[in-house]
GROMACS .gro file of C-alpha atoms in nm:
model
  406
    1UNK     CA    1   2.421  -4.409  -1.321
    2UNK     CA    2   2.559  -4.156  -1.078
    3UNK     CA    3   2.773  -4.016  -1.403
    4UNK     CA    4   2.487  -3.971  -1.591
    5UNK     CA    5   2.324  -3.802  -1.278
    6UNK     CA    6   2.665  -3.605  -1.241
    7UNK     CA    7   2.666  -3.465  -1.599
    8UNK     CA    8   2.300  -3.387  -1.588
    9UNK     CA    9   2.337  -3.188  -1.322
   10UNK     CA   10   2.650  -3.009  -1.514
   11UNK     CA   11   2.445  -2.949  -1.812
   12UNK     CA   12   2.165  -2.767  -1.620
   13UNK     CA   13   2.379  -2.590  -1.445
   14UNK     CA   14   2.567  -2.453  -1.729
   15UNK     CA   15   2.271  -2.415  -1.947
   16UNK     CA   16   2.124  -2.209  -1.657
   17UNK     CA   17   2.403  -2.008  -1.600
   18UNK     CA   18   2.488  -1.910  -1.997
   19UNK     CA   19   2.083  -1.808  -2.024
   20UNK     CA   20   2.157  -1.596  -1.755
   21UNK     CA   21   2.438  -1.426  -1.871
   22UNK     CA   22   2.247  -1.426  -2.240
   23UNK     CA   23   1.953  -1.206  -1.991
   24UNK     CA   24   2.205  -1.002  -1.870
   25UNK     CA   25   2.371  -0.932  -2.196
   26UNK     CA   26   2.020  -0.808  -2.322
   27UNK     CA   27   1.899  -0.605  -2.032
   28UNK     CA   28   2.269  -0.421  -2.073
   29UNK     CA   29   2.177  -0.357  -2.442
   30UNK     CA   30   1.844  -0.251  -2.400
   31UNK     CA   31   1.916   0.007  -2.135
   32UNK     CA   32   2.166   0.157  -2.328
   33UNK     CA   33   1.953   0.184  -2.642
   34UNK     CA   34   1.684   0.335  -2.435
   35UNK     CA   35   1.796   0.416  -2.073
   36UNK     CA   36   2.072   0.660  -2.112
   37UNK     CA   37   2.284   0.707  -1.798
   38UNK     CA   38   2.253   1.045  -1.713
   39UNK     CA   39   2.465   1.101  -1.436
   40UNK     CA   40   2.626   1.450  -1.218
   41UNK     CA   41   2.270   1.569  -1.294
   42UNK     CA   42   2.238   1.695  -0.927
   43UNK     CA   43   2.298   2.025  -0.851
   44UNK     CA   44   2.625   2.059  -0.593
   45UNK     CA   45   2.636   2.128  -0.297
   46UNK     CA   46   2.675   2.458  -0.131
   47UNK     CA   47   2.586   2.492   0.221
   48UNK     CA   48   2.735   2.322   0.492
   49UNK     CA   49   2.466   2.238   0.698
   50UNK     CA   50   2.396   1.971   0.438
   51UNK     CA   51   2.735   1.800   0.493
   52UNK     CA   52   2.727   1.790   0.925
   53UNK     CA   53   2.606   1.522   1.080
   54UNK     CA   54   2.279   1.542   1.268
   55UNK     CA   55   2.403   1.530   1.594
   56UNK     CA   56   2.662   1.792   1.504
   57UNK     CA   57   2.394   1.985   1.423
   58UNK     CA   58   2.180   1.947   1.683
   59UNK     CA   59   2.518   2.014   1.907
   60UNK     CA   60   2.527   2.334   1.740
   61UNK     CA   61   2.171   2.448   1.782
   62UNK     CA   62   2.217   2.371   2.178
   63UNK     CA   63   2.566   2.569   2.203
   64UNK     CA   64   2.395   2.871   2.063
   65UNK     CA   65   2.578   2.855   1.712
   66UNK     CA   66   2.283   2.761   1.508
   67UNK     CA   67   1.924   2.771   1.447
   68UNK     CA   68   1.665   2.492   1.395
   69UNK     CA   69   1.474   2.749   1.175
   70UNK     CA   70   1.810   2.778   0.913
   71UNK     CA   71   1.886   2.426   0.956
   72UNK     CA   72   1.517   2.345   0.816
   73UNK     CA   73   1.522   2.608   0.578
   74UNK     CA   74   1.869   2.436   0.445
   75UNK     CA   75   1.677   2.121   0.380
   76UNK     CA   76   1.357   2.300   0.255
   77UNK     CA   77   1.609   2.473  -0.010
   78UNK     CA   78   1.797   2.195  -0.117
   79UNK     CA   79   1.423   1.949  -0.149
   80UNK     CA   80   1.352   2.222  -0.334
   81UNK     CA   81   1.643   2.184  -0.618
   82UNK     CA   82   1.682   1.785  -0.604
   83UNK     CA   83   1.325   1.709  -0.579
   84UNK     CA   84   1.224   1.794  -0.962
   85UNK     CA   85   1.523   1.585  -1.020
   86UNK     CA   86   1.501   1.292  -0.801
   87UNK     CA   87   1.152   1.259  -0.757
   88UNK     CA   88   1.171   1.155  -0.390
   89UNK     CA   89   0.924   1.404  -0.173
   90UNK     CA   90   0.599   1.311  -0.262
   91UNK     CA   91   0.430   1.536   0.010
   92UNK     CA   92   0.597   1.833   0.209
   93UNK     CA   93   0.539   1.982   0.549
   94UNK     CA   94   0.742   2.276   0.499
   95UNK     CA   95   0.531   2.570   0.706
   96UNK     CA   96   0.449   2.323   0.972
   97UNK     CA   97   0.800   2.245   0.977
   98UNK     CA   98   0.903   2.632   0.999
   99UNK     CA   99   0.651   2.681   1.323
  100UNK     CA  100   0.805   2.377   1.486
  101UNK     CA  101   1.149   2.489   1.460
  102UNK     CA  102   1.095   2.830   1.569
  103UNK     CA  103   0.984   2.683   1.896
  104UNK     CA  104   1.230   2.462   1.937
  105UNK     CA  105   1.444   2.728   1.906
  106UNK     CA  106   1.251   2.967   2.195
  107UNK     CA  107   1.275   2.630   2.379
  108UNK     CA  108   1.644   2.627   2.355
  109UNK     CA  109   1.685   2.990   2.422
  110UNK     CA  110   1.511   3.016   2.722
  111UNK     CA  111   1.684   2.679   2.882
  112UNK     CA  112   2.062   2.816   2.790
  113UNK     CA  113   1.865   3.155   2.980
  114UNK     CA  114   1.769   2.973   3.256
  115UNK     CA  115   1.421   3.045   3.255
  116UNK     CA  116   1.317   2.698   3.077
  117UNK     CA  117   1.338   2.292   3.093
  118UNK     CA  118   1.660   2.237   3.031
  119UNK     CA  119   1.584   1.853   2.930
  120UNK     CA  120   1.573   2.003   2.586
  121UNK     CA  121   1.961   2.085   2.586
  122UNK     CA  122   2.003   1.662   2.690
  123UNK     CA  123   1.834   1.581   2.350
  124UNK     CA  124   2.115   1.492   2.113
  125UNK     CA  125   1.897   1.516   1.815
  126UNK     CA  126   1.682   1.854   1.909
  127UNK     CA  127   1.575   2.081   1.595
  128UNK     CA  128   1.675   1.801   1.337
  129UNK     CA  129   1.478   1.765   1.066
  130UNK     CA  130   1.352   1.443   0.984
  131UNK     CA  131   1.202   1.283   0.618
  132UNK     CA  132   0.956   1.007   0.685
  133UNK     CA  133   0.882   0.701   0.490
  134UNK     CA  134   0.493   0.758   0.327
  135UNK     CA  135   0.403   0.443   0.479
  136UNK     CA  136   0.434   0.586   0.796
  137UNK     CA  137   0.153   0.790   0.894
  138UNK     CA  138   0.162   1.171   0.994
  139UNK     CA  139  -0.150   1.293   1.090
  140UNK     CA  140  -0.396   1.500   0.818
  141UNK     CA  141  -0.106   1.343   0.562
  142UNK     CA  142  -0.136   1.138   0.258
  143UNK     CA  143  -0.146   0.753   0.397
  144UNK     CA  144  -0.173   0.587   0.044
  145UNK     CA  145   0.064   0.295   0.006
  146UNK     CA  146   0.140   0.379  -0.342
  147UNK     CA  147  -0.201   0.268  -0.442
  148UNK     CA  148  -0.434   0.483  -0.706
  149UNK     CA  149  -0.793   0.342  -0.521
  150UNK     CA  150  -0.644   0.523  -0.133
  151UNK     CA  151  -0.524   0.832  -0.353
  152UNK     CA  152  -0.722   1.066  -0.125
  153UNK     CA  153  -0.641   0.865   0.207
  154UNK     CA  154  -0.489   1.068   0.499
  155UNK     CA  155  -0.357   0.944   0.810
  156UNK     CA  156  -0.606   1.019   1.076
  157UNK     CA  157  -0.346   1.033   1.352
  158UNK     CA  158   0.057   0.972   1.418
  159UNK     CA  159   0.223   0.656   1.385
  160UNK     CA  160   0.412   0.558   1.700
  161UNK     CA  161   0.724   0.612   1.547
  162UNK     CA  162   0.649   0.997   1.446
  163UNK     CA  163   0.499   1.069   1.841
  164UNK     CA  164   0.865   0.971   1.974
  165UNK     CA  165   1.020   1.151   1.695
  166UNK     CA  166   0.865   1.479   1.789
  167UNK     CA  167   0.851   1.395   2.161
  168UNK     CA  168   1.269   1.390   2.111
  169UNK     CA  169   1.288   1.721   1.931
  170UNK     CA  170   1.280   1.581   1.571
  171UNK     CA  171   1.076   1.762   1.307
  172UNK     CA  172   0.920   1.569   1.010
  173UNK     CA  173   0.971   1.777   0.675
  174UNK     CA  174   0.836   1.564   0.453
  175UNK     CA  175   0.691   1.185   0.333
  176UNK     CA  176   0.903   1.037   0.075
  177UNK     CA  177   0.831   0.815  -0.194
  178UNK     CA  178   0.783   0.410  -0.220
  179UNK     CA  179   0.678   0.133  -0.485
  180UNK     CA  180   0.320   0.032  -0.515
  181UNK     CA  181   0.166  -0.184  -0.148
  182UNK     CA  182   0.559  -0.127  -0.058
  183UNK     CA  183   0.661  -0.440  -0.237
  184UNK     CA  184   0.924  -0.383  -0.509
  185UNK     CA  185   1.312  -0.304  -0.505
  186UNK     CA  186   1.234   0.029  -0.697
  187UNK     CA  187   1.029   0.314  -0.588
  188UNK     CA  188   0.770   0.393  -0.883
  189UNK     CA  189   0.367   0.411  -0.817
  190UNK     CA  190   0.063   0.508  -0.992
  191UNK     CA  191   0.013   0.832  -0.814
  192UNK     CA  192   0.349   0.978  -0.765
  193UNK     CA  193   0.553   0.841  -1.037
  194UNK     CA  194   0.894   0.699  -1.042
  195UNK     CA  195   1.164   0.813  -0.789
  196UNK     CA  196   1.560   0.849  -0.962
  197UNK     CA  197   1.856   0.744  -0.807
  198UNK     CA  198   2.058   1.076  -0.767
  199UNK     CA  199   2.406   0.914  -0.857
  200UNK     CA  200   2.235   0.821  -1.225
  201UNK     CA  201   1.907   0.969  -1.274
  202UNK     CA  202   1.829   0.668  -1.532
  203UNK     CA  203   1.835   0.437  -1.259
  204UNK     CA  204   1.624   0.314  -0.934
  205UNK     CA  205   1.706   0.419  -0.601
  206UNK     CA  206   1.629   0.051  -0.453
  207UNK     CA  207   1.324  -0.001  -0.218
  208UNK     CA  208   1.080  -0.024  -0.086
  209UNK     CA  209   1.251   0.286   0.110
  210UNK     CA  210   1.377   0.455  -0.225
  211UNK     CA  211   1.256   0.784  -0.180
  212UNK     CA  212   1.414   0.784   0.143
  213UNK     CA  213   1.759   0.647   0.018
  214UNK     CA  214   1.776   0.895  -0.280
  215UNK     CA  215   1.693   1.188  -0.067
  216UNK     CA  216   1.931   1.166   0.200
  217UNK     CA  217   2.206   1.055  -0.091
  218UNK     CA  218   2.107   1.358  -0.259
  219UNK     CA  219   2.123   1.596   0.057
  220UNK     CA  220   1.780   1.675   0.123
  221UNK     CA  221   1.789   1.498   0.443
  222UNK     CA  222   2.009   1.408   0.675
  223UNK     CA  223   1.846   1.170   0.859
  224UNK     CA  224   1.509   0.961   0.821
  225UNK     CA  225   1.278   0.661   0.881
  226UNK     CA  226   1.176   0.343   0.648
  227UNK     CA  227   1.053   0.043   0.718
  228UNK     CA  228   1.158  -0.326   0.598
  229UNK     CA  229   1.040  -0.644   0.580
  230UNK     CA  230   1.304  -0.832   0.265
  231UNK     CA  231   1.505  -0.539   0.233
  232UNK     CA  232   1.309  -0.219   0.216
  233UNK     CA  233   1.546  -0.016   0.422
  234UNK     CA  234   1.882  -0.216   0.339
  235UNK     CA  235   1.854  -0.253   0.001
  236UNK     CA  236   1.806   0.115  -0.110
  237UNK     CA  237   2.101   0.249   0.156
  238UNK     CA  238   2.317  -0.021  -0.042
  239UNK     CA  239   2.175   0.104  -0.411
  240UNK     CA  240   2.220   0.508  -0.278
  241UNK     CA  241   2.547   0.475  -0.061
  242UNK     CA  242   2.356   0.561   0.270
  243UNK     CA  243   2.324   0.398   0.606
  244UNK     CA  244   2.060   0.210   0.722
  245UNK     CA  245   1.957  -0.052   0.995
  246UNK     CA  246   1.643  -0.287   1.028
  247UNK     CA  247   1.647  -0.334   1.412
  248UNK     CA  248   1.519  -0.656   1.552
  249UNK     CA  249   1.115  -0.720   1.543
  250UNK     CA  250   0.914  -0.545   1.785
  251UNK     CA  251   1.167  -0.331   1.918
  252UNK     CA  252   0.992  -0.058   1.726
  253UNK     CA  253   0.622  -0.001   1.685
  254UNK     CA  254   0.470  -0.085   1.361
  255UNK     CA  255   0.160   0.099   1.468
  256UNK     CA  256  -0.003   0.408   1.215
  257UNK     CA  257   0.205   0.222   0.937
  258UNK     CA  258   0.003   0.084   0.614
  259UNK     CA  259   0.072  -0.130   0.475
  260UNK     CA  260   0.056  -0.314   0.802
  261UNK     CA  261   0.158  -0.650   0.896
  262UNK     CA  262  -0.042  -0.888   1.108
  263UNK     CA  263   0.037  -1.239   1.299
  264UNK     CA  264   0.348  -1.408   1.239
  265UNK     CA  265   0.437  -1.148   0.920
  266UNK     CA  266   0.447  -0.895   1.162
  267UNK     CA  267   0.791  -1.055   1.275
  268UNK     CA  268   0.957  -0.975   0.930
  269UNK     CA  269   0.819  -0.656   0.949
  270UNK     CA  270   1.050  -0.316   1.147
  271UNK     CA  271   1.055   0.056   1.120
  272UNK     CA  272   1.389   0.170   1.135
  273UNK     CA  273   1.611   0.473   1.051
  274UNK     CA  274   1.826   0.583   0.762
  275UNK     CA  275   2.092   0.851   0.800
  276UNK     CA  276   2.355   0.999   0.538
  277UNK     CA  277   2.588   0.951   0.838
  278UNK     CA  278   2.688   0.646   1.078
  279UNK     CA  279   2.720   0.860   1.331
  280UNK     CA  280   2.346   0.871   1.318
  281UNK     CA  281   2.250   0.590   1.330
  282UNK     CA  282   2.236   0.481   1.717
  283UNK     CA  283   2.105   0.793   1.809
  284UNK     CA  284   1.783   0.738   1.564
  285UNK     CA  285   1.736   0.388   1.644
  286UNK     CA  286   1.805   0.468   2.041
  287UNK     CA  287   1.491   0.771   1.949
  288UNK     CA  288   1.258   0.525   1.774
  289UNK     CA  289   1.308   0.217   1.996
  290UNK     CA  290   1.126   0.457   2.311
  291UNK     CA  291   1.053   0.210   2.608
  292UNK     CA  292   1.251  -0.074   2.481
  293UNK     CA  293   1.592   0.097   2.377
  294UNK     CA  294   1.735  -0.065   2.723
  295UNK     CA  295   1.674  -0.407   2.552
  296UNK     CA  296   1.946  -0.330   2.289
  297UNK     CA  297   2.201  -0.246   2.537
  298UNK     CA  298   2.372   0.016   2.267
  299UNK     CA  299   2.587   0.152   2.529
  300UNK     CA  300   2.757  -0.167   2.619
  301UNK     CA  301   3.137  -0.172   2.474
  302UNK     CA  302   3.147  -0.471   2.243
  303UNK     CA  303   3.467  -0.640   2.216
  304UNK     CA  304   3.528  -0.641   1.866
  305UNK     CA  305   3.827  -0.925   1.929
  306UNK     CA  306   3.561  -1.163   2.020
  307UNK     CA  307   3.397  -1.206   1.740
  308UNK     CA  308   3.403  -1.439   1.449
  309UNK     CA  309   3.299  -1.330   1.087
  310UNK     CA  310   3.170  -1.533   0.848
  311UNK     CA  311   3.119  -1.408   0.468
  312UNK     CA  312   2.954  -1.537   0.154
  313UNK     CA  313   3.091  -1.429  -0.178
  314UNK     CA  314   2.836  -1.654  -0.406
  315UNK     CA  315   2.584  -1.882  -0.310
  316UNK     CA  316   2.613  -2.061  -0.642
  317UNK     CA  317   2.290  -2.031  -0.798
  318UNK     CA  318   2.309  -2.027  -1.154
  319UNK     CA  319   2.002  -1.829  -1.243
  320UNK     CA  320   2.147  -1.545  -0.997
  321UNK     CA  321   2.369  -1.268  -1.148
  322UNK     CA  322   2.687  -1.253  -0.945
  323UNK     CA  323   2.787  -0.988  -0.734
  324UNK     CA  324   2.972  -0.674  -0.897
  325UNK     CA  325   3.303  -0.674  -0.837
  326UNK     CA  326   3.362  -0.347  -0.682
  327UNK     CA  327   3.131  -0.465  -0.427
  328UNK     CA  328   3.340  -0.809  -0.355
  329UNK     CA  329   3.648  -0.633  -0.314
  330UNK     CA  330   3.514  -0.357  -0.076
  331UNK     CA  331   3.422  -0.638   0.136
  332UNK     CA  332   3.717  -0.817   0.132
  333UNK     CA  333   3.944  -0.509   0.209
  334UNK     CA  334   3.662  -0.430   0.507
  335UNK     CA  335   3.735  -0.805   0.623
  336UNK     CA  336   4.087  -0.718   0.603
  337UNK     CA  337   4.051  -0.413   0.810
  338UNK     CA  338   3.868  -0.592   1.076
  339UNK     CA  339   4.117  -0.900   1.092
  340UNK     CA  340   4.428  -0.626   1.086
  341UNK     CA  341   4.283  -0.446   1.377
  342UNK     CA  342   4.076  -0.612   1.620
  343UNK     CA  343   4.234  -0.984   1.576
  344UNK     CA  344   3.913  -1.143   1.487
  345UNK     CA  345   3.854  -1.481   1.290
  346UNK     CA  346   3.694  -1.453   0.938
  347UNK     CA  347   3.575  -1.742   0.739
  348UNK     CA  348   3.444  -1.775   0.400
  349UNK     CA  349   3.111  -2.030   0.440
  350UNK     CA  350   2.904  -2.125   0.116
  351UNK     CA  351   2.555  -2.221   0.207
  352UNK     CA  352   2.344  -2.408  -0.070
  353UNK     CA  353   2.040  -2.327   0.097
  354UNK     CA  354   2.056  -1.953   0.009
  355UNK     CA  355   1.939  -2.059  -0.363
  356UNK     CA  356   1.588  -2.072  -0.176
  357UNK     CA  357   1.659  -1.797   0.010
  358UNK     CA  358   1.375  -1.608  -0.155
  359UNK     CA  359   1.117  -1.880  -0.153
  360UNK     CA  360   1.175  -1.936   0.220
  361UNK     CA  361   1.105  -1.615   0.308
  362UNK     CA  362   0.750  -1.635   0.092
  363UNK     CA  363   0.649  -1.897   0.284
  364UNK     CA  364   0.758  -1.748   0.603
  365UNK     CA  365   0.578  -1.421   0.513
  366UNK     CA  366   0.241  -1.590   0.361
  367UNK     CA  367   0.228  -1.884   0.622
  368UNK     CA  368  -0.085  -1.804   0.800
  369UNK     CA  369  -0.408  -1.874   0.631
  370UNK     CA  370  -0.625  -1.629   0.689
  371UNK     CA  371  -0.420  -1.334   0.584
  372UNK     CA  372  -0.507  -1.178   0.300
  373UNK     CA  373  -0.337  -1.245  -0.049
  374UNK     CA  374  -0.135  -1.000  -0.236
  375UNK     CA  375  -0.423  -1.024  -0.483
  376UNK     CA  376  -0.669  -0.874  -0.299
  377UNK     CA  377  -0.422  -0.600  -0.091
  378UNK     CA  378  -0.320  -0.445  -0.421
  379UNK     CA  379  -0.707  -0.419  -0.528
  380UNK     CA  380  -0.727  -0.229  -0.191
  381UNK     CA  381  -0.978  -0.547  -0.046
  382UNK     CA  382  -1.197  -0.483  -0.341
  383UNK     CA  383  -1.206  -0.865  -0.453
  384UNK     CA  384  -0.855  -1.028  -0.599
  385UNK     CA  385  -0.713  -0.790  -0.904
  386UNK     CA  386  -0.744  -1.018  -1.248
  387UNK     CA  387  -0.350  -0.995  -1.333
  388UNK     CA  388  -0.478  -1.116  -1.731
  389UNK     CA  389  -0.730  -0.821  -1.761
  390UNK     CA  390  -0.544  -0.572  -1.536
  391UNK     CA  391  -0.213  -0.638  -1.807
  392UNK     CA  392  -0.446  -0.606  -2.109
  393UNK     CA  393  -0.555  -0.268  -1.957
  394UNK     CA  394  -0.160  -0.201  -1.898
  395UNK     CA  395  -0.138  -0.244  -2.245
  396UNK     CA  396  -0.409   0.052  -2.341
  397UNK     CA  397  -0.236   0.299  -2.034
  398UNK     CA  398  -0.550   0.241  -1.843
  399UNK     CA  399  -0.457   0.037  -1.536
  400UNK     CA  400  -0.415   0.189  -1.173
  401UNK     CA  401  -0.136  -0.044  -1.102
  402UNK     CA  402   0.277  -0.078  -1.185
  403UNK     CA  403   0.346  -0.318  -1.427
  404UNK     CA  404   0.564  -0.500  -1.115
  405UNK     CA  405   0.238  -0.532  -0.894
  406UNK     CA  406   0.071  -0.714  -1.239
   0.00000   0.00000   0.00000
């Protein structure tokens, strides 16, 4: 009996595994036929104050050797040439923009002069400019969520997150593209379309932060804010070749943000920052954490010869494509560098529970009763959407929704 069991088990398994390399096969096929890579599409890049760091930047606006006013008006140029390509701005802030770095630099002038607060020359990110998120709200901006029924929705005031941004010297530019209610790994809605990844312009950036991702990855940003809750922020830095950090809940306000997460979901949820540089990344996360960055201790040395690393390569499900290659072996020769240098332990672990991963975190994120369902969020609380007539409508182009949110 436990042979029988044993083979069964084989059977599925490699049943399961050869439909999903038959899948594969036929997604390959079909986005060749009708997907055309279409890659070094992106104009190159000319001006250096697209390839410095931010807090090189910043460094340089506080020594005197640069402007916040051509710093923005880098960024305003380049959005300019990527965005009809890429897709990623869906709103822009660019005069407001202007006006607050012209005052931030009179604000720098007259501290190096003596005759101003000279807390402004402590502020390692001063005069940056920043690309936002469009879940996050800016006040008098579009607050939409991707959905066609809050089309005409503005933000009526600041998120949290955009007060300490400012309050540090940062200057929003513009609000950047997302999936429908947030919830998909690409970045295409009803109202602004479909956001390209700049390395291939016939593929997605990742998401739910996708129009964040591709922008910095294309050089219209340097730095920026998402938000994630399964992968929003981590998943397009991976797909775009960016950096990107989901801090701990509740380090960082979720307030001004829609959609917003209540109760217990609100502990999957965090805003958190992207950069085209690791160099930025502390700096952002130290700007947006406010009142608690001391509970992150970020200036503490770590002792890197303390700790153990364990990796997973596969967790064995057969239904689950396997991970590229290139990507295996770039973690590997990281693993390598890390043993090499700092001494530390690493161990390969296989855990069979990660097949569920995904259906543990849905009941995580949809364990409290009285939150509403995805049905009725994506209908914008107008009753639950019909996914059988909303598809049928899909059919005839006249639905308000993705054909992911169906």
């Amino acid at each position: 009996m436990t042979i029988v069991k044993s083979m069964k088990k084989i059977v599925i398994y490699v049943a399961s595994r050869c439909l999903c390399k038959i899948l594969e096969a036929l997604a390959f096929i079909l986005f060749i036929l009708f997907n055309r890579p279409k890659r070094s599409a992106i104009p190159p890049i000319v001006d250096r104050n697209l390839v410095t760091p931010a807090v090189k930047l910043s460094q340089q606006m506080r020594d005197g050797q640069l402007t916040s006013e051509q710093v923005v008006q880098s960024f305003i140029k380049r959005i300019r040439s990527v965005n009809p390509l890429i897709n990623a701005v869906v709103t822009d802030r660019f005069e407001k923009a202007l006006d607050e770095a012209r005052d931030i630099d009179s604000r720098i002038a007259a501290a190096r002069a003596g005759n101003g607060d000279t807390s402004i020359l402590k502020m390692p990110l001063v005069g940056v400019p920043v690309s936002v998120k469009s879940t996050i709200g800016i006040e008098h901006l579009p607050l939409t969520g991707g959905l066609k029924a809050r089309e005409l929705t503005t933000a009526d005031k600041n998120a949290d997150v955009i007060d300490l941004l400012q309050k540090n010297g940062l200057i929003p530019i513009a609000l950047t593209n997302i999936p429908e209610l947030s919830r998909w790994w690409d970045s295409n809605n009803p109202i602004y379309g479909a956001t390209n990844n700049p390395y291939d312009l016939s593929r997605v950036p990742g998401g739910s932060s996708g129009g964040e991702a591709a922008l910095l990855a294309s050089a219209g940003s340097v730095v920026g804010i998402g938000s994630d809750i399964a992968g929003s922020i981590r998943i397009p830095a991976n797909f775009c070749g960016v950096f990107g950090h989901k801090p701990t809940p509740k380090i960082v306000s979720n307030e001004g943000t829609f959609p917003s997460a209540n109760g217990e979901r609100e502990m999957l949820l965090a805003q958190g920052p992207l950069t085209r540089y690791a160099c930025d990344l502390v700096p952002m996360l130290k700007v947006l954490a406010g009142p608690k960055v001391d509970q992150l201790k970020l200036d503490e040395p770590v002792d890197m010869s303390s700790l153990k690393l364990y990796y997973i390569e596969d967790f064995n499900d057969p239904l689950a494509s396997g991970c590229n290659t290139d990507i295996i072996e770039g973690m590997r020769s990281a693993i390598k560098y890390l043993v090499d240098k700092f001494k530390i332990s690493a161990e390969k672990v296989y855990l069979d529970e990660l097949k569920f991963g995904f259906l543990l975190w849905a009941a995580e994120a949809n364990k409290e009763p009285n939150l509403p369902k995805f049905a009725e969020l994506i209908n914008n609380g107008n009753g639950e959407l019909n996914p059988i007539v909303e598809l049928f409508k899909k059919i005839f182009d006249v639905s308000d929704h993705t054909f992911n949110s169906i």
